[in-house]
GROMACS .gro file of C-alpha atoms in nm:
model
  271
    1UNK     CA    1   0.000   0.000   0.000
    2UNK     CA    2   0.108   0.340  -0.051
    3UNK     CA    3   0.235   0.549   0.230
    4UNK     CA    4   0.031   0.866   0.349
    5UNK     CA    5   0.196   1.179   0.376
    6UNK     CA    6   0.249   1.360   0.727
    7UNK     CA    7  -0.063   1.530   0.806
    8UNK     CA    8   0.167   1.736   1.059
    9UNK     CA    9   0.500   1.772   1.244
   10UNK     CA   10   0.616   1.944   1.514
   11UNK     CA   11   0.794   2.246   1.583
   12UNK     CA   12   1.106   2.202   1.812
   13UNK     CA   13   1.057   2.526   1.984
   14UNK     CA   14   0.712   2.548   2.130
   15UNK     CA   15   0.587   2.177   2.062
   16UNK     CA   16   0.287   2.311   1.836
   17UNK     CA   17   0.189   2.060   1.536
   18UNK     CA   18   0.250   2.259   1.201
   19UNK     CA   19   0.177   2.162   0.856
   20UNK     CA   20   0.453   1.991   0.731
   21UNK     CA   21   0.427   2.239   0.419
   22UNK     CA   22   0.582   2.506   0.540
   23UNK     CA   23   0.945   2.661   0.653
   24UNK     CA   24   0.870   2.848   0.953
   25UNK     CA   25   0.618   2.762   1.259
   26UNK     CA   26   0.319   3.046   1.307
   27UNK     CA   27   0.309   2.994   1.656
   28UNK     CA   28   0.661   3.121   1.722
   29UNK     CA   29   0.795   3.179   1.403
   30UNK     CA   30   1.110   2.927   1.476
   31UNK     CA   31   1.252   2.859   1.114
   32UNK     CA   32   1.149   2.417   1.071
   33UNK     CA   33   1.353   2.381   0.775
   34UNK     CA   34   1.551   2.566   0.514
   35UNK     CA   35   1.372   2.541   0.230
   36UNK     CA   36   1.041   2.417   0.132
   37UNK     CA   37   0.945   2.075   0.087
   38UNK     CA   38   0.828   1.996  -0.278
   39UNK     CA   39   0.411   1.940  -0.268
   40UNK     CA   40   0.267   1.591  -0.415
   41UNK     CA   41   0.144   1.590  -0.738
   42UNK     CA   42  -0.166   1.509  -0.815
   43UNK     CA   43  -0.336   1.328  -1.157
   44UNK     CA   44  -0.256   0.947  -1.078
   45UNK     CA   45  -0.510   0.681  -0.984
   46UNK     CA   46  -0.290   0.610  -0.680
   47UNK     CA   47  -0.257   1.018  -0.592
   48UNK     CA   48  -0.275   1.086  -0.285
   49UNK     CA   49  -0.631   1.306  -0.198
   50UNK     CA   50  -0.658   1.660  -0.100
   51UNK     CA   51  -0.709   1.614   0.294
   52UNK     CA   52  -1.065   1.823   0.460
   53UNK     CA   53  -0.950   2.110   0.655
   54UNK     CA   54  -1.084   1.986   1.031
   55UNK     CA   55  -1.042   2.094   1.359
   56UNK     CA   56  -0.784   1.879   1.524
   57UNK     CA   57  -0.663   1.861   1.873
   58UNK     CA   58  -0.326   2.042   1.903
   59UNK     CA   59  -0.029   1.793   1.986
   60UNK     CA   60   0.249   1.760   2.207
   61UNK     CA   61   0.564   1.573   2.268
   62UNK     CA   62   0.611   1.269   2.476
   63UNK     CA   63   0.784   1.368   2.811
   64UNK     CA   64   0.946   1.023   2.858
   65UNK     CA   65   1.285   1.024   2.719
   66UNK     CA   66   1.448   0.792   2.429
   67UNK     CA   67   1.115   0.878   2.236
   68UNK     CA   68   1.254   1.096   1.933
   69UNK     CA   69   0.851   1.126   1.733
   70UNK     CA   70   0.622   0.983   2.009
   71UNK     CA   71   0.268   1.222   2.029
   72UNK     CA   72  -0.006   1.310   2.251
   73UNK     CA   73  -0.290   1.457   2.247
   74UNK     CA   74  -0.348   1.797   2.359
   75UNK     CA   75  -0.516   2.095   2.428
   76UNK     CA   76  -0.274   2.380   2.390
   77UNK     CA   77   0.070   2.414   2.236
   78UNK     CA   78   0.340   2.341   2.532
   79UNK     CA   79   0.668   2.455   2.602
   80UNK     CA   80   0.951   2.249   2.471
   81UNK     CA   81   1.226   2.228   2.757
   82UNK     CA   82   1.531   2.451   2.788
   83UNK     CA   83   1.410   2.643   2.450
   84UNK     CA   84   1.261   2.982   2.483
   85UNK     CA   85   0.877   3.030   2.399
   86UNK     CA   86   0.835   3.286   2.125
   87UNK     CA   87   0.427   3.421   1.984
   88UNK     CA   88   0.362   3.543   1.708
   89UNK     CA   89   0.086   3.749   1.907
   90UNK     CA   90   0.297   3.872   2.159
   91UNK     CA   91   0.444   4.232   2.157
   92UNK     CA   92   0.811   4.315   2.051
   93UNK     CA   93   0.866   4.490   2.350
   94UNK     CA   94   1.249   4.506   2.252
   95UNK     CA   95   1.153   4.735   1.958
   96UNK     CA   96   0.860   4.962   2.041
   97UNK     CA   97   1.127   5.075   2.349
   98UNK     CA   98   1.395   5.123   2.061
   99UNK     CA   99   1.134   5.309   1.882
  100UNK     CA  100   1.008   5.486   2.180
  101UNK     CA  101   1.355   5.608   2.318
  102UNK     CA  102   1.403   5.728   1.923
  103UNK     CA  103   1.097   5.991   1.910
  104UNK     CA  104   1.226   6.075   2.295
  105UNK     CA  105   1.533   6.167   2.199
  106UNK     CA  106   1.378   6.394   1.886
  107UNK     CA  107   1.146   6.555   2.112
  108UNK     CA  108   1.392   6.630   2.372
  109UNK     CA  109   1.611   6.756   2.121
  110UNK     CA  110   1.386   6.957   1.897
  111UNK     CA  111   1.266   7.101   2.230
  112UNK     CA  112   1.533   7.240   2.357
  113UNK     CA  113   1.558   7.011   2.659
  114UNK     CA  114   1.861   6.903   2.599
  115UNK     CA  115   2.211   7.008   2.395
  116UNK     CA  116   2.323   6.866   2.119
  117UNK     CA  117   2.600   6.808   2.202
  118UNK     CA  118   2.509   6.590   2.485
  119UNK     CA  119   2.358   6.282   2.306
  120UNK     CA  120   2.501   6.331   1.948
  121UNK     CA  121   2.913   6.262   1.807
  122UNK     CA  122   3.033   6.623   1.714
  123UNK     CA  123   3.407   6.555   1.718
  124UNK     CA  124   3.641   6.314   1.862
  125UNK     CA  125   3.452   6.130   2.180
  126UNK     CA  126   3.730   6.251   2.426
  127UNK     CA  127   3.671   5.963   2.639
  128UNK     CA  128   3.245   6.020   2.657
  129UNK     CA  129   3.222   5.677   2.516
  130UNK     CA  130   2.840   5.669   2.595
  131UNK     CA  131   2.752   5.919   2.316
  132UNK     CA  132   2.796   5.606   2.110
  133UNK     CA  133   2.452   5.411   2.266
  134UNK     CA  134   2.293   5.775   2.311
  135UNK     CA  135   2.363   5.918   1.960
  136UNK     CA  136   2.136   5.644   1.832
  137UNK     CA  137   1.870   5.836   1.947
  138UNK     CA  138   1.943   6.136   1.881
  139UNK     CA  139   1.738   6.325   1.572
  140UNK     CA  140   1.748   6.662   1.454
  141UNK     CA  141   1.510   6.626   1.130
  142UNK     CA  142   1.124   6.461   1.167
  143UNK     CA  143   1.166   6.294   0.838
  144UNK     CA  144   1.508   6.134   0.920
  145UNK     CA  145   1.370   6.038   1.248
  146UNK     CA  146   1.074   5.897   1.074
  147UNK     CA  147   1.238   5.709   0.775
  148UNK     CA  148   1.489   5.562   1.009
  149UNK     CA  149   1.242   5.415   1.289
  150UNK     CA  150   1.011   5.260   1.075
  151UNK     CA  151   1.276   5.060   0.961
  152UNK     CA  152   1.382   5.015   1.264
  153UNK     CA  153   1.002   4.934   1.413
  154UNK     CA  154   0.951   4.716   1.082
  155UNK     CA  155   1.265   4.484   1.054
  156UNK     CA  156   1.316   4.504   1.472
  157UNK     CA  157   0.937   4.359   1.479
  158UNK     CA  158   1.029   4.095   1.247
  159UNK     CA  159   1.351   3.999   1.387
  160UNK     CA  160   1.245   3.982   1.748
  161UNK     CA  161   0.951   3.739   1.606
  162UNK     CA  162   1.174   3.517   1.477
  163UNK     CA  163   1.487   3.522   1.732
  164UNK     CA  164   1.340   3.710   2.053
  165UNK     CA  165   1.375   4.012   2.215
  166UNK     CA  166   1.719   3.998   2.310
  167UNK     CA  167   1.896   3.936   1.988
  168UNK     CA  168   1.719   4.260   1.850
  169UNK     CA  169   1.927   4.440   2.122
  170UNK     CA  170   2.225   4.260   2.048
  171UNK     CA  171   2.168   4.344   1.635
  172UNK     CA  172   2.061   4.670   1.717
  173UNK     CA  173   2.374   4.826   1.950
  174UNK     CA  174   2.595   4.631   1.774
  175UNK     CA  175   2.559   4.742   1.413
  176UNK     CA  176   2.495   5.103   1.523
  177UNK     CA  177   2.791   5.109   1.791
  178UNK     CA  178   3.009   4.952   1.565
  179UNK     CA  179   2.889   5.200   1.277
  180UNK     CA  180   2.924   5.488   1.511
  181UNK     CA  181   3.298   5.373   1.669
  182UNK     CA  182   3.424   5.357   1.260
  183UNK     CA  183   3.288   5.700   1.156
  184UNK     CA  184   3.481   5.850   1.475
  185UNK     CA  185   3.784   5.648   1.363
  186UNK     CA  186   3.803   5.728   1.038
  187UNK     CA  187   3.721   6.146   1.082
  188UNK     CA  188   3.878   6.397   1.236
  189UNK     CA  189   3.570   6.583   1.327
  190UNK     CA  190   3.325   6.320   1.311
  191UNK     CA  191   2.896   6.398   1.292
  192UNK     CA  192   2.713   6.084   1.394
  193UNK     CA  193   2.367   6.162   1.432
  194UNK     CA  194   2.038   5.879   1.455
  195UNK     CA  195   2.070   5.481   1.420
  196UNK     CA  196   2.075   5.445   1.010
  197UNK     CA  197   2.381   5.189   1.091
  198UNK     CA  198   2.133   4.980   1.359
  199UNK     CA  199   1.845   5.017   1.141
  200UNK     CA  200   2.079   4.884   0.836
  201UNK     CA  201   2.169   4.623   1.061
  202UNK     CA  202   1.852   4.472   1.158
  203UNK     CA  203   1.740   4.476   0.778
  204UNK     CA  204   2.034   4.247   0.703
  205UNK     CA  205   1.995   4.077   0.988
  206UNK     CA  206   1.669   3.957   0.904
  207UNK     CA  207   1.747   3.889   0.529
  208UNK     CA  208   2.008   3.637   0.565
  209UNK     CA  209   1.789   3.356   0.495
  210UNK     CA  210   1.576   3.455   0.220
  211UNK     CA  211   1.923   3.617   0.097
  212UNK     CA  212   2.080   3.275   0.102
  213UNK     CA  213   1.753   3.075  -0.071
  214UNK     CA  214   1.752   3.329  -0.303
  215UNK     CA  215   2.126   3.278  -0.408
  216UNK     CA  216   2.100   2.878  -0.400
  217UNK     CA  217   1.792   2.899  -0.608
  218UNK     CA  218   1.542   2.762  -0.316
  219UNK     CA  219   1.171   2.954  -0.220
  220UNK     CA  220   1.154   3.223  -0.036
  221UNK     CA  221   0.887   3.413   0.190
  222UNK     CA  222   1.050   3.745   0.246
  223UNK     CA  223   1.059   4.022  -0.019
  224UNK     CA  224   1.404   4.149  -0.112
  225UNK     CA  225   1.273   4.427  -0.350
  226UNK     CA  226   1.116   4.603  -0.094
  227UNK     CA  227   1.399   4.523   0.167
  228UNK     CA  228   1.650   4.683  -0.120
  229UNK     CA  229   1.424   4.930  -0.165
  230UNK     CA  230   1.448   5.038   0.191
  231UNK     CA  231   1.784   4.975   0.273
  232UNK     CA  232   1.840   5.230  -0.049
  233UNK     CA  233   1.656   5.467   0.128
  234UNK     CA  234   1.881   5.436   0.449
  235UNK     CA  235   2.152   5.447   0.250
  236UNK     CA  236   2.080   5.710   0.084
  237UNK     CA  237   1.974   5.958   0.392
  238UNK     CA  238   2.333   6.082   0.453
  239UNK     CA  239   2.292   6.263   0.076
  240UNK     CA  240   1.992   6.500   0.234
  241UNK     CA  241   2.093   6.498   0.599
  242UNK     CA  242   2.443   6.566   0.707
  243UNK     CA  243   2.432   6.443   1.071
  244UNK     CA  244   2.340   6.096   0.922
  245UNK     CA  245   2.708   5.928   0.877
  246UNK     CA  246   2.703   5.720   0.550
  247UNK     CA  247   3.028   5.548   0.699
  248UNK     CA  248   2.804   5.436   0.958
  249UNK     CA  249   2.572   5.311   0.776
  250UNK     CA  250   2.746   5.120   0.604
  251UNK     CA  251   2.961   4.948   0.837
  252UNK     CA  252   2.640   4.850   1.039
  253UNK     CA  253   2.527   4.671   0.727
  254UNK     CA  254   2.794   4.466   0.688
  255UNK     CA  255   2.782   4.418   1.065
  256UNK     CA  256   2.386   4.279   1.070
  257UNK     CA  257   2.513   4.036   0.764
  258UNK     CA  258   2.763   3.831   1.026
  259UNK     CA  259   2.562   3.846   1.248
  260UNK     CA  260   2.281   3.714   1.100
  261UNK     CA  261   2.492   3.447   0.875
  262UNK     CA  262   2.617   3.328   1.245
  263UNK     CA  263   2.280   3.318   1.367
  264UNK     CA  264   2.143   3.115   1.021
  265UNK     CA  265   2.475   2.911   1.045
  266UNK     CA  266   2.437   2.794   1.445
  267UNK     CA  267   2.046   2.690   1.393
  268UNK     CA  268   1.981   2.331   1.323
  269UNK     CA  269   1.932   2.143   1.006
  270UNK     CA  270   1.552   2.023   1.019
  271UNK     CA  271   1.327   1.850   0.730
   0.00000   0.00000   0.00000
């Protein structure tokens, strides 16, 4: 007799059942496998039938060990142990407080409430090394401001769906300190104004996968063209708005890429 397909496997992060059609599991949005597997074709005597969409109690692994596939029944997607249990419901809290701190620090700035000079790079650092977390949010222009935290609010939201909260922090200070730290290397008066480098960052962060399908010739979910599109549009900022660092930018690019090829390259191997 022939053997029936799967009707569902199960994600390794939160223990939900997921169609075994897909590359990444709603629930948490842990990536299941690489690329997608190829659908059955249809036409043959033998072929296997389009299965009725039904209600089906959710399942769970077996908690007794040396049981790789064993299922149960159950009610409500459980908590696979030792991994971290990630929503796609829940709130990015990581990035509407990167976002929020942003319009603070335009407001406070635009306001008079605070100098300048106190939260943005204007020359060498002189030892205030903390101008390079501050000047991230630091804005002088609404549409810069703008441009730059919906990025930011759009890729952060994406990335901390997929990874969690804290590796949007990690992306985030990382590609714009390190974008920051090069443009006050590199110039002898330096201007390093807003988080174009961070928001570059998370943007390539994110696209590493799709990126890599893309190149190998696999499907893809994500939409480069309107990630290149943006990340044109960051790039291009520093042309209109001289307290945007191009340098920066850049380098914080290139910094979200390793990052996110480590992060693609250290998760495991599945379907």
């Amino acid at each position: 007799m022939p053997s029936t397909p799967d009707l569902f496997v199960v994600c390794k992060q939160c223990g939900s059942e997921v169609s075994p059609y897909i590359t990444e599991c709603p629930y948490c949005g842990h990536r299941l496998r690489r690329r997608a597997p190829d659908l059955p074709r249809g036409g043959g005597a033998g072929a296997a039938r389009r299965p009725r969409r039904l209600h089906l109690p959710r399942l769970r692994r077996s908690a007794r060990e040396g049981e790789g596939a064993v299922l149960a029944p159950s009610r409500r997607p459980r908590r696979a142990s030792g991994a971290t249990s990630l929503r796609v419901d829940a709130r990015p809290y990581a990035t509407i407080a990167l976002v929020v701190l942003g319009c603070a620090g335009w407001i406070l700035l635009r306001g008079g409430y605070v100098g300048i000079d106190k939260l943005m790079i204007i020359g060498p650092l002189d030892g205030d090394w903390w101008k390079l977390f501050s000047t991230q949010f630091a804005y002088l222009n609404g549409l810069y401001a703008f441009v730059t935290l919906l990025a930011v609010a759009i890729f952060g939201w994406l990335l901390e769906r997929r990874r969690g909260p804290g590796i949007v922090l990690v992306v985030f200070f990382g590609a714009g300190v390190s974008g920051a730290l090069v443009a006050s290397a590199v110039y002898a008066l330096p201007l390093v104004s807003g988080a174009n480098g961070a928001a570059l960052g998370l943007l390539a962060a994110w696209a590493v996968p799709d990126l890599i399908d893309a190149r190998a010739g696999n499907y893809y979910e994500g939409d480069l063209l309107g990630v290149a599109a943006i990340a044109a549009l960051l790039l291009a900022v520093p042309y209109a708005r001289p307290e945007a660092s191009w340098l920066a930018g850049v380098t914080g690019a290139v910094v979200g890429l390793l990052l996110g090829f480590g992060m693609y390259r250290l998760e495991p191997s599945e379907g």
